[in-house]
CSV table of C-alpha atoms and ligand atoms in Angstrom, one decimal:
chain,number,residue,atom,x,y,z
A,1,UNK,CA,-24.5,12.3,-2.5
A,2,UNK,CA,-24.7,10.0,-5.7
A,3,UNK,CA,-23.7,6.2,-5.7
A,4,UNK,CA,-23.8,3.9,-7.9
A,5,UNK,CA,-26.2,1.5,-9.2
A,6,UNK,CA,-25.5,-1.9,-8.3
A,7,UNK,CA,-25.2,-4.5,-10.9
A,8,UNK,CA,-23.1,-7.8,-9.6
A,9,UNK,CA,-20.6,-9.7,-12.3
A,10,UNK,CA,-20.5,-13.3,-11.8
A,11,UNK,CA,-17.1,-15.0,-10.2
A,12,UNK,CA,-16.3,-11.7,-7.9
A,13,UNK,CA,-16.1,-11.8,-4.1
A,14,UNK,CA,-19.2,-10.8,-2.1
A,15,UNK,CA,-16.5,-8.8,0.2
A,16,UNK,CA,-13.0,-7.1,-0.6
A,17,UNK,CA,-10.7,-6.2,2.3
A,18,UNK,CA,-9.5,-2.8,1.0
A,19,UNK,CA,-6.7,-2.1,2.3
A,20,UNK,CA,-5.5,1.6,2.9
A,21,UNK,CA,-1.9,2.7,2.4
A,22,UNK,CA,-2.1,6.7,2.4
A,23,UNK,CA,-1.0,7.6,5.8
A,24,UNK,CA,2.3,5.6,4.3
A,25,UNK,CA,2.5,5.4,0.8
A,26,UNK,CA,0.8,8.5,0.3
A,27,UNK,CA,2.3,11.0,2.7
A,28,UNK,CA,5.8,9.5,2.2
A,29,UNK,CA,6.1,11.3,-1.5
A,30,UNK,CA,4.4,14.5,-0.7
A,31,UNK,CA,6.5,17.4,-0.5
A,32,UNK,CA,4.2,18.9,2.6
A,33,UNK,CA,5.3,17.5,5.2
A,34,UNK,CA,2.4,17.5,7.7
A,35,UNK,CA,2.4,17.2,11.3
A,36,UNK,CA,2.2,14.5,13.4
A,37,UNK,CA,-1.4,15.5,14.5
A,38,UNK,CA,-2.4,16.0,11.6
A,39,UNK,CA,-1.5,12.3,10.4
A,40,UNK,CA,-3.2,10.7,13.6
A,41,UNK,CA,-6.5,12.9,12.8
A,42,UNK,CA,-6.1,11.2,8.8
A,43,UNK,CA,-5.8,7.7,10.4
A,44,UNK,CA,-8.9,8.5,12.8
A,45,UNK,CA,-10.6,9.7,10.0
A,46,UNK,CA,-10.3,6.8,8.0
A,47,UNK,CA,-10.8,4.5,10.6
A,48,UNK,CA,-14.3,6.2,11.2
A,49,UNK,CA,-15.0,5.8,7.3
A,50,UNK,CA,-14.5,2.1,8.1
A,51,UNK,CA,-11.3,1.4,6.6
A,52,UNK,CA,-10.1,-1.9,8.8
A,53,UNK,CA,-6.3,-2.2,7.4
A,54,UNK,CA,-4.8,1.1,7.0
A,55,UNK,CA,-0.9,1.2,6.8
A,56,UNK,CA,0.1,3.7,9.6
A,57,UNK,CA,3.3,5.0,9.0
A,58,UNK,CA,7.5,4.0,8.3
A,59,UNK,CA,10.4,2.7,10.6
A,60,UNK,CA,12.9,3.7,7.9
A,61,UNK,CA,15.9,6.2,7.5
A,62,UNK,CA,14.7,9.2,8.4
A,63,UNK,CA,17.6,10.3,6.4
A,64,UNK,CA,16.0,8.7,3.1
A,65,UNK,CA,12.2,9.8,4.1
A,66,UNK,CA,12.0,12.1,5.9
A,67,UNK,CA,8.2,12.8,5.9
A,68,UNK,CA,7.6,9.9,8.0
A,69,UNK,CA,10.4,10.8,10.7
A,70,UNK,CA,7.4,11.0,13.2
A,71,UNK,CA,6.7,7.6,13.3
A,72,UNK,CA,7.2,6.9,17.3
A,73,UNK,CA,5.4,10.5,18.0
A,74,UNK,CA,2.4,9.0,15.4
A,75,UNK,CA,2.6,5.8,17.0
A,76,UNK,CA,2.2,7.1,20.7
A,77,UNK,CA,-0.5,9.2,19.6
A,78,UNK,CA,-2.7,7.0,17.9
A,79,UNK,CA,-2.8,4.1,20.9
A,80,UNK,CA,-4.9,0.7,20.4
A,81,UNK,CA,-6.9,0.5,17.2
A,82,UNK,CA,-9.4,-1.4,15.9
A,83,UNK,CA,-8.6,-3.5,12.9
A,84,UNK,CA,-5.4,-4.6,11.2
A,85,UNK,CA,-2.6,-1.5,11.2
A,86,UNK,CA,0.5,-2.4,9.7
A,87,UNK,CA,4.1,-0.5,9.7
A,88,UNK,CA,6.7,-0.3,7.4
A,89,UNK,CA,10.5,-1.9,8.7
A,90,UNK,CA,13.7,-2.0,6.3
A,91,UNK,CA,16.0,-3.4,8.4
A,92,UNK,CA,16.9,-4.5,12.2
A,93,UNK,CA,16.9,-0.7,13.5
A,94,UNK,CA,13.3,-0.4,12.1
A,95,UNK,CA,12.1,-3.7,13.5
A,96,UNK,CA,13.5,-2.6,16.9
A,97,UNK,CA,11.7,0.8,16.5
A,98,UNK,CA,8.5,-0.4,15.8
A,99,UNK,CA,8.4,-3.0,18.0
A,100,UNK,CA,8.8,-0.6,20.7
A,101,UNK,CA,6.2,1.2,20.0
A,102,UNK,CA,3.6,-1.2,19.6
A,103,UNK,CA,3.1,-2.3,16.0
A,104,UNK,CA,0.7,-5.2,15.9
A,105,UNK,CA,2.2,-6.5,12.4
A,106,UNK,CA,4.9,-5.0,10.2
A,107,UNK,CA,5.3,-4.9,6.5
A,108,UNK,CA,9.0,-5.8,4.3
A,109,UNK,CA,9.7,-5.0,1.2
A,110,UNK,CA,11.1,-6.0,-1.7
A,111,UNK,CA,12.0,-5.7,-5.1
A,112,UNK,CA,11.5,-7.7,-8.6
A,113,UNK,CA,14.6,-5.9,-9.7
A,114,UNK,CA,18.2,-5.1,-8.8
A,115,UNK,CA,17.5,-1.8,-9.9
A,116,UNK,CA,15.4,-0.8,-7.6
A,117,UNK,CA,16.8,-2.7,-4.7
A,118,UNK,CA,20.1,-0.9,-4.5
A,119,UNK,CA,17.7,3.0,-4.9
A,120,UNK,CA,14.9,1.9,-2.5
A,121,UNK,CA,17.4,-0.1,-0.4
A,122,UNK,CA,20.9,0.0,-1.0
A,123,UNK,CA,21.5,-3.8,-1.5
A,124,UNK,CA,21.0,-6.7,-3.9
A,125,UNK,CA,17.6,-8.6,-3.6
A,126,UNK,CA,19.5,-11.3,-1.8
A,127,UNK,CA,20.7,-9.0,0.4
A,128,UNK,CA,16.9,-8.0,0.9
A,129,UNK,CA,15.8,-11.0,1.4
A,130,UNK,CA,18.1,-12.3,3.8
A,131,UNK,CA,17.3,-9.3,6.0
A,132,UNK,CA,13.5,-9.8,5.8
A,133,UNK,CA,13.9,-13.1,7.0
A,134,UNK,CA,15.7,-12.6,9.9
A,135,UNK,CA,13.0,-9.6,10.6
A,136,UNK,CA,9.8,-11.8,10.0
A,137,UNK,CA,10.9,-14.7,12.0
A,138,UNK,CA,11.8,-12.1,14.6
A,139,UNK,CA,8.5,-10.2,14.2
A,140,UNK,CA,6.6,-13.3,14.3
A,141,UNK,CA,8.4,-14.8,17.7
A,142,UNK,CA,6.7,-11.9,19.8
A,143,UNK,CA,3.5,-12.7,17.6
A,144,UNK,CA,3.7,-9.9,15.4
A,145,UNK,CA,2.7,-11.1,11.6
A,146,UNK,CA,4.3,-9.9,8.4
A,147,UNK,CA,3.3,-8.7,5.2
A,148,UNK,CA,5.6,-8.8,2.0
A,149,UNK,CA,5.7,-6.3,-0.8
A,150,UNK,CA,7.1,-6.7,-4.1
A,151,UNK,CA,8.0,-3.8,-6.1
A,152,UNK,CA,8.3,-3.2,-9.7
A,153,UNK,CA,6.5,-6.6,-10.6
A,154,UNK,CA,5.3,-5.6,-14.1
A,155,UNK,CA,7.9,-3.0,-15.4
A,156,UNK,CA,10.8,-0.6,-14.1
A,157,UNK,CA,12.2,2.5,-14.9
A,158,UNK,CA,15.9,1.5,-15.2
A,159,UNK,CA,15.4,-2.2,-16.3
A,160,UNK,CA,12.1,-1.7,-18.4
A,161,UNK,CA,10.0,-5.1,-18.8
A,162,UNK,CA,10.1,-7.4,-15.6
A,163,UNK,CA,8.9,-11.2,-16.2
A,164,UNK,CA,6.1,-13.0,-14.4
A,165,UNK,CA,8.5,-15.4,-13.3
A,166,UNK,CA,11.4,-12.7,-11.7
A,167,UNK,CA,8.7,-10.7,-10.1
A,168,UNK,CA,6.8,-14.5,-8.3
A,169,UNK,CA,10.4,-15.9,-7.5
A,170,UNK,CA,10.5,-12.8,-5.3
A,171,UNK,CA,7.1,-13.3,-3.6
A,172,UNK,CA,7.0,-16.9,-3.4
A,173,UNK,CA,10.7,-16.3,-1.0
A,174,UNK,CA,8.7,-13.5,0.3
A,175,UNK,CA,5.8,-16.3,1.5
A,176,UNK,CA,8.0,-18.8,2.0
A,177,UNK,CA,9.9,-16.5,4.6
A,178,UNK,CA,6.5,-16.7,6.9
A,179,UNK,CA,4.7,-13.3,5.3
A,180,UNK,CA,1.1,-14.0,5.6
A,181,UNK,CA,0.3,-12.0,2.6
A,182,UNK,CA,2.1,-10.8,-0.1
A,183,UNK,CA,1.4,-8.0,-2.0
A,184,UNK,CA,2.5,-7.5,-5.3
A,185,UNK,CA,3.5,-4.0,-6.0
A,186,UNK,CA,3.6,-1.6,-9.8
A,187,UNK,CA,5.2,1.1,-8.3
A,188,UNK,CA,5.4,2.8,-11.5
A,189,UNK,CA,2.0,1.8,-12.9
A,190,UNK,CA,2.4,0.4,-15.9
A,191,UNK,CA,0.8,-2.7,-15.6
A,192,UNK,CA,-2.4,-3.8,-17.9
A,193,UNK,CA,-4.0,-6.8,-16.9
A,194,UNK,CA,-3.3,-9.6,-19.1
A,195,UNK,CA,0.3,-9.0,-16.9
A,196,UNK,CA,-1.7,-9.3,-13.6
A,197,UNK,CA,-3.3,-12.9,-14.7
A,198,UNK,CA,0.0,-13.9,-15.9
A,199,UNK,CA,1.3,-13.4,-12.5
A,200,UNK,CA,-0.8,-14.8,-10.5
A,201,UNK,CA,-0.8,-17.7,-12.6
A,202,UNK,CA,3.2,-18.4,-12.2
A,203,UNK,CA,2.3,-17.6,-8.4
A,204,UNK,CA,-0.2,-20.4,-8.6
A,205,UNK,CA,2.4,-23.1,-10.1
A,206,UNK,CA,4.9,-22.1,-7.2
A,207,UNK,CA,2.0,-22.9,-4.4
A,208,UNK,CA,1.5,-19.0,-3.7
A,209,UNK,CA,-2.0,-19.3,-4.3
A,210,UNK,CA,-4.7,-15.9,-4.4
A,211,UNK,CA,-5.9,-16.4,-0.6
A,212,UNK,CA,-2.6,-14.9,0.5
A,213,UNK,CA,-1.6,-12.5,-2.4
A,214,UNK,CA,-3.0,-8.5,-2.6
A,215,UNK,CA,-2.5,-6.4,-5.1
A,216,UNK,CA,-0.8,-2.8,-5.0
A,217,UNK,CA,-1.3,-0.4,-8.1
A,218,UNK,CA,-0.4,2.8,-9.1
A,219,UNK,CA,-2.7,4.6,-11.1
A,220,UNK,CA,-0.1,6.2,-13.5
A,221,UNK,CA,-1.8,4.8,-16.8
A,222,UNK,CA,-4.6,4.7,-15.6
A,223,UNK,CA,-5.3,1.0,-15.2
A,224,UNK,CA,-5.1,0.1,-11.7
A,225,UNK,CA,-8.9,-0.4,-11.6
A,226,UNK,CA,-9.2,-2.9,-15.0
A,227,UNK,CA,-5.9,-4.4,-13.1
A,228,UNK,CA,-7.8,-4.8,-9.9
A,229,UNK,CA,-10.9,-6.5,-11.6
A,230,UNK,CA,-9.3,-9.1,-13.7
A,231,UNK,CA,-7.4,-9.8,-10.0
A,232,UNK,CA,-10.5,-10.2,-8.6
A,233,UNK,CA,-12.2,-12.3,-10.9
A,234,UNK,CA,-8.7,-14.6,-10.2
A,235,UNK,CA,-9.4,-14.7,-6.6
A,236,UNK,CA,-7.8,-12.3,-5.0
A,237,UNK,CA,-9.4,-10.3,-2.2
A,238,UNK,CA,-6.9,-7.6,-1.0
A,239,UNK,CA,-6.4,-4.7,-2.8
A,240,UNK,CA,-4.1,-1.8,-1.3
A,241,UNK,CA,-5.5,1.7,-2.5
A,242,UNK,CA,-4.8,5.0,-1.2
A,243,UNK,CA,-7.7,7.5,0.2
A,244,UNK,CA,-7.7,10.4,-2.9
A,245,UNK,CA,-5.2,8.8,-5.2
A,246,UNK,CA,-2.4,10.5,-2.5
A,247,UNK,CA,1.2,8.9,-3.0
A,248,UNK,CA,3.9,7.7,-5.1
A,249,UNK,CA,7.7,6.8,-4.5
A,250,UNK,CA,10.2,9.0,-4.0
A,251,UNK,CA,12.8,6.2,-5.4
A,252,UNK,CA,10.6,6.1,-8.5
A,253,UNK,CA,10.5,9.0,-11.0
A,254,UNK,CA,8.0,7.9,-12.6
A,255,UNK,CA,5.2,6.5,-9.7
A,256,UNK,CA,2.3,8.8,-9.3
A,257,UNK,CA,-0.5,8.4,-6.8
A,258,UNK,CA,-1.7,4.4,-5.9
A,259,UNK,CA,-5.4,3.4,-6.8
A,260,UNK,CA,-7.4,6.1,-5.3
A,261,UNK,CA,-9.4,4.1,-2.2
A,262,UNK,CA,-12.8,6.6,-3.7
A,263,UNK,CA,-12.5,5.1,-7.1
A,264,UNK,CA,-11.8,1.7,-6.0
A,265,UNK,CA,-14.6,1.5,-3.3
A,266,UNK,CA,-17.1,3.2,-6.4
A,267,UNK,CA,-16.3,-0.1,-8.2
A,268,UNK,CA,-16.8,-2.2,-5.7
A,269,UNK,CA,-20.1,-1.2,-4.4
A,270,UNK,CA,-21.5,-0.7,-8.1
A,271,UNK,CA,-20.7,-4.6,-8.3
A,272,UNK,CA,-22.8,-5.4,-5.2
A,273,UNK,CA,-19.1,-6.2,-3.5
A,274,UNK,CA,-19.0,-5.4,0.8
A,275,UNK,CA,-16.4,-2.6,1.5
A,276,UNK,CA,-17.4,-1.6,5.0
A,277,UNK,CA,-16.3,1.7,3.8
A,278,UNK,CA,-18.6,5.0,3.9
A,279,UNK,CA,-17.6,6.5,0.9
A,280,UNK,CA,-19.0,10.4,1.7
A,281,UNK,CA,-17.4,10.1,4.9
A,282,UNK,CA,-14.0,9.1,3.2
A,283,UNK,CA,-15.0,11.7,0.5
A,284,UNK,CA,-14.8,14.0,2.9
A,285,UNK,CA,-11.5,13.1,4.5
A,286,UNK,CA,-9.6,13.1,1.3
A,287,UNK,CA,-10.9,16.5,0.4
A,288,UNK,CA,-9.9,17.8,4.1
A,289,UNK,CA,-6.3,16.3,3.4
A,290,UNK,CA,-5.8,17.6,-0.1
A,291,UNK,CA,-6.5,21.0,1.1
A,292,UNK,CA,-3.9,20.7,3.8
A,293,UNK,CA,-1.7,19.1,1.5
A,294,UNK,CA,-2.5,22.3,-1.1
A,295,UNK,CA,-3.8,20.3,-4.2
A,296,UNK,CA,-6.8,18.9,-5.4
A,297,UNK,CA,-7.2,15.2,-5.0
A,298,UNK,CA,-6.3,13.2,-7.8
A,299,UNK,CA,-9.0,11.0,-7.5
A,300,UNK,CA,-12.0,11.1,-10.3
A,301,UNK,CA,-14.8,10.2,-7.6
A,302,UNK,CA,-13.7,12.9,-5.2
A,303,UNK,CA,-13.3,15.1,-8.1
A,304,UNK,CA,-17.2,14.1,-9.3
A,305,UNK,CA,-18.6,14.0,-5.8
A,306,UNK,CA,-16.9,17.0,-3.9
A,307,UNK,CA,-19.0,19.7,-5.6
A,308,UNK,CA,-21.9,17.7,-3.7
A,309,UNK,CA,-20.3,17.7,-0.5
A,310,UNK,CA,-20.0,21.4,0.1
B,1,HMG,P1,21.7,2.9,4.2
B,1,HMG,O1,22.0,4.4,3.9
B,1,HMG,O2,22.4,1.9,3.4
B,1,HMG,O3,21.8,2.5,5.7
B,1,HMG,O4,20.1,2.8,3.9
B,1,HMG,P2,22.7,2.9,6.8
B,1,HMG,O5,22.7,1.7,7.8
B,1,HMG,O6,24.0,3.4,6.3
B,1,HMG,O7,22.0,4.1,7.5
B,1,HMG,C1,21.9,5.4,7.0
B,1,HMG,C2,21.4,6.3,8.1
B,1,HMG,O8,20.1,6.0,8.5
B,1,HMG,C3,22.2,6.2,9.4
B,1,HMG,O9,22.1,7.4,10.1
B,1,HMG,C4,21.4,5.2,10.2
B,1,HMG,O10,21.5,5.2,11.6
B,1,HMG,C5,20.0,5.5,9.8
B,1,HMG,P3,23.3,8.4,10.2
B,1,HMG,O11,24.4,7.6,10.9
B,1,HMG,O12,23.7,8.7,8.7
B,1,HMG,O13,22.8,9.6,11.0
B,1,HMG,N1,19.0,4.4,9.8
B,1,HMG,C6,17.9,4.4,10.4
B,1,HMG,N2,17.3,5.4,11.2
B,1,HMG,C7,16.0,5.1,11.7
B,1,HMG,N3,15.4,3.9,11.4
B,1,HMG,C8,16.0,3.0,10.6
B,1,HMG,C9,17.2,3.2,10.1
B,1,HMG,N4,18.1,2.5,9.3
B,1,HMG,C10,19.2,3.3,9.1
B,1,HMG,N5,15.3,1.9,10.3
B,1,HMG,C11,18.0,1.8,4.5
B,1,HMG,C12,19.5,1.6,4.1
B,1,HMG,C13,17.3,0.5,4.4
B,1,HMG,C14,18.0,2.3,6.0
B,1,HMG,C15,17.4,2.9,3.6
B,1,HMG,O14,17.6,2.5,2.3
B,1,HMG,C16,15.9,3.1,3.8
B,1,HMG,O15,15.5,3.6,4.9
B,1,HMG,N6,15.1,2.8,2.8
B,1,HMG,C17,13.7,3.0,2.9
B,1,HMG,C18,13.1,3.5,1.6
B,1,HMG,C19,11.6,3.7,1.6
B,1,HMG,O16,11.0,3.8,2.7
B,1,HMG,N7,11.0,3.6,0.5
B,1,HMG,C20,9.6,3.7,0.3
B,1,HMG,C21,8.9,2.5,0.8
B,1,HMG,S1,8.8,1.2,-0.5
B,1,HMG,C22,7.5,1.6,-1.5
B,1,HMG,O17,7.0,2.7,-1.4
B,1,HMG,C23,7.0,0.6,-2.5
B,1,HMG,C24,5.6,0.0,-2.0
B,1,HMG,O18,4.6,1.0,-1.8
B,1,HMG,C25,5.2,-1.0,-3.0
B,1,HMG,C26,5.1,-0.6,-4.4
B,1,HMG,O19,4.5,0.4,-4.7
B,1,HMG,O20,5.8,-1.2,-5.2
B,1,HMG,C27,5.8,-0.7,-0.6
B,2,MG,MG1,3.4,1.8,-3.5
């Protein structure tokens, strides 16, 4: 199998924690609903390609997503993992659920807009918030750490432009809350990066600094990587893909698949940047998934490699 030719860029990190959310972000918008052995296999799978944070599954209404109403059957399946496997919780029932079944650290979120809030949510963004807290300090009483998204940080589909400053007020109450990282979130995609340095910079001036930010994009207009670079060269060192460019948001219209983890992990490696990951081996997973889910992978380096892999 090809890979690319190294050639570093000055002021990148030597390593990039790539972080995999397809077992959640991904399967949650795919209208195949696959089985629960199915998703433990995916998570194996990616564990073996060396993936060290991958997102396992939701504690949400099952009622509002229902391809992730396996989560406690996933969950007891899956058993101790190596690495860093967060879970999704909206509220005091999810908390509850997860923390049943073992989740070593859980993951909030919330939105940049009201908009978005009230269709991923049903509530305000105070509402949100005052919920998350109460969840965090909860979560991180038993020793459980937190993560906090943001949504629709550089645009929305009901609201249109968001500011740098409405989308960091969000994440610096996110951090302040006690979430060790916060990860900032365009669930639609529409992001260039001249957006991404303008956040991270209004971050900066509210004491959020890079060492506890990731960033979370959708590849909709196709910029998530040029995103992800200029982040990088800013000092972040967390970036959330998905393995074959799987997901979306069902409370989005417009959000197609994150940053595919192949493309990402293409990048990185061409720089001279550590992944841990085996990209043939993850290859290879993504194409075994997307033929289970019945489509090809959206993702341009499975698309250029898979004729390779047989
Ligand atoms: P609600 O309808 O206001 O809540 O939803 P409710 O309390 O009235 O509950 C509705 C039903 O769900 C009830 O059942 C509850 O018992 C049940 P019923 O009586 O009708 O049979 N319920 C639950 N069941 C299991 N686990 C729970 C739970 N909570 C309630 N935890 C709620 C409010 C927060 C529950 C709902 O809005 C919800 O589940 N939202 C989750 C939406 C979601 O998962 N969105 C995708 C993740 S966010 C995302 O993808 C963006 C991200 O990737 C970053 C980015 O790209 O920007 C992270
Ligand atoms: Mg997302």
């Amino acid at each position: 199998m090809r890979s690319p030719q190294r050639a570093g860029l000055a002021g990148l990190p030597e390593r990039v924690g790539v972080y995999e959310v397809g077992p959640r972000d991904g399967l949650q918008n795919e209208s195949t609903v696959l089985s629960p052995v199915v998703k433990v296999d995916f998570i194996r799978r990616l564990i073996e390609a060396g993936l060290r944070a991958v997102e396992l599954t939701s504690f949400v209404s099952p009622r509002w997503v229902p391809q992730l109403a396996d989560a406690e059957q996933v969950m007891a399946s899956l058993g101790p993992l190596p690495g860093r496997h967060p879970v999704l919780v909206p509220n005091e029932r999810g908390l509850e659920r997860a923390l049943a079944c073992g989740a070593t650290e859980i993951a909030v979120f919330a939105s940049a807009t009201e908009s978005f809030a009230a269709r991923n949510l049903n509530c305000s963004i105070a509402e949100s918030l005052a919920t998350f807290a109460v969840l965090v300090a909860r979560a991180r009483d038993v020793g459980v750490p937190a993560r906090g998204y943001v949504s629709m940080c550089f645009g929305d589909p009901w609201e249109g432009d968001v500011t740098a400053a409405q989308a960091a007020a969000v994440a610096a109450e996110l951090a302040a809350m006690g979430c060790d990282e916060v990860s900032l979130g365009d669930t639609i995609g529409v992001a260039t990066p001249g957006q991404v340095v303008d956040l991270l910079e209004a971050l900066d001036v509210l004491g959020v600094g890079t060492d506890r930010l990731a960033v979370h994009f959708h590849d909709t207009y196709g910029q998530a990587l040029a995103n992800t670079i200029v982040a990088l060269q800013h000092g972040v060192t967390t970036v959330d893909s998905s393995a074959g460019g799987l997901g979306g948001c069902p409370f989005a219209g417009s959000a197609t698949g994150n940053l595919a983890t192949e493309d990402l992990v293409w990048q990185l490696h061409g720089l001279g940047i550590d992944t841990g990951v085996d990209l043939e081996s993850l290859c290879r997973t993504s194409m075994w998934i997307a033929a289970l889910l019945g489509r090809p992978s959206p993702s341009r380096t499975v698309q250029a490699l898979s004729p390779t892999l047989g």
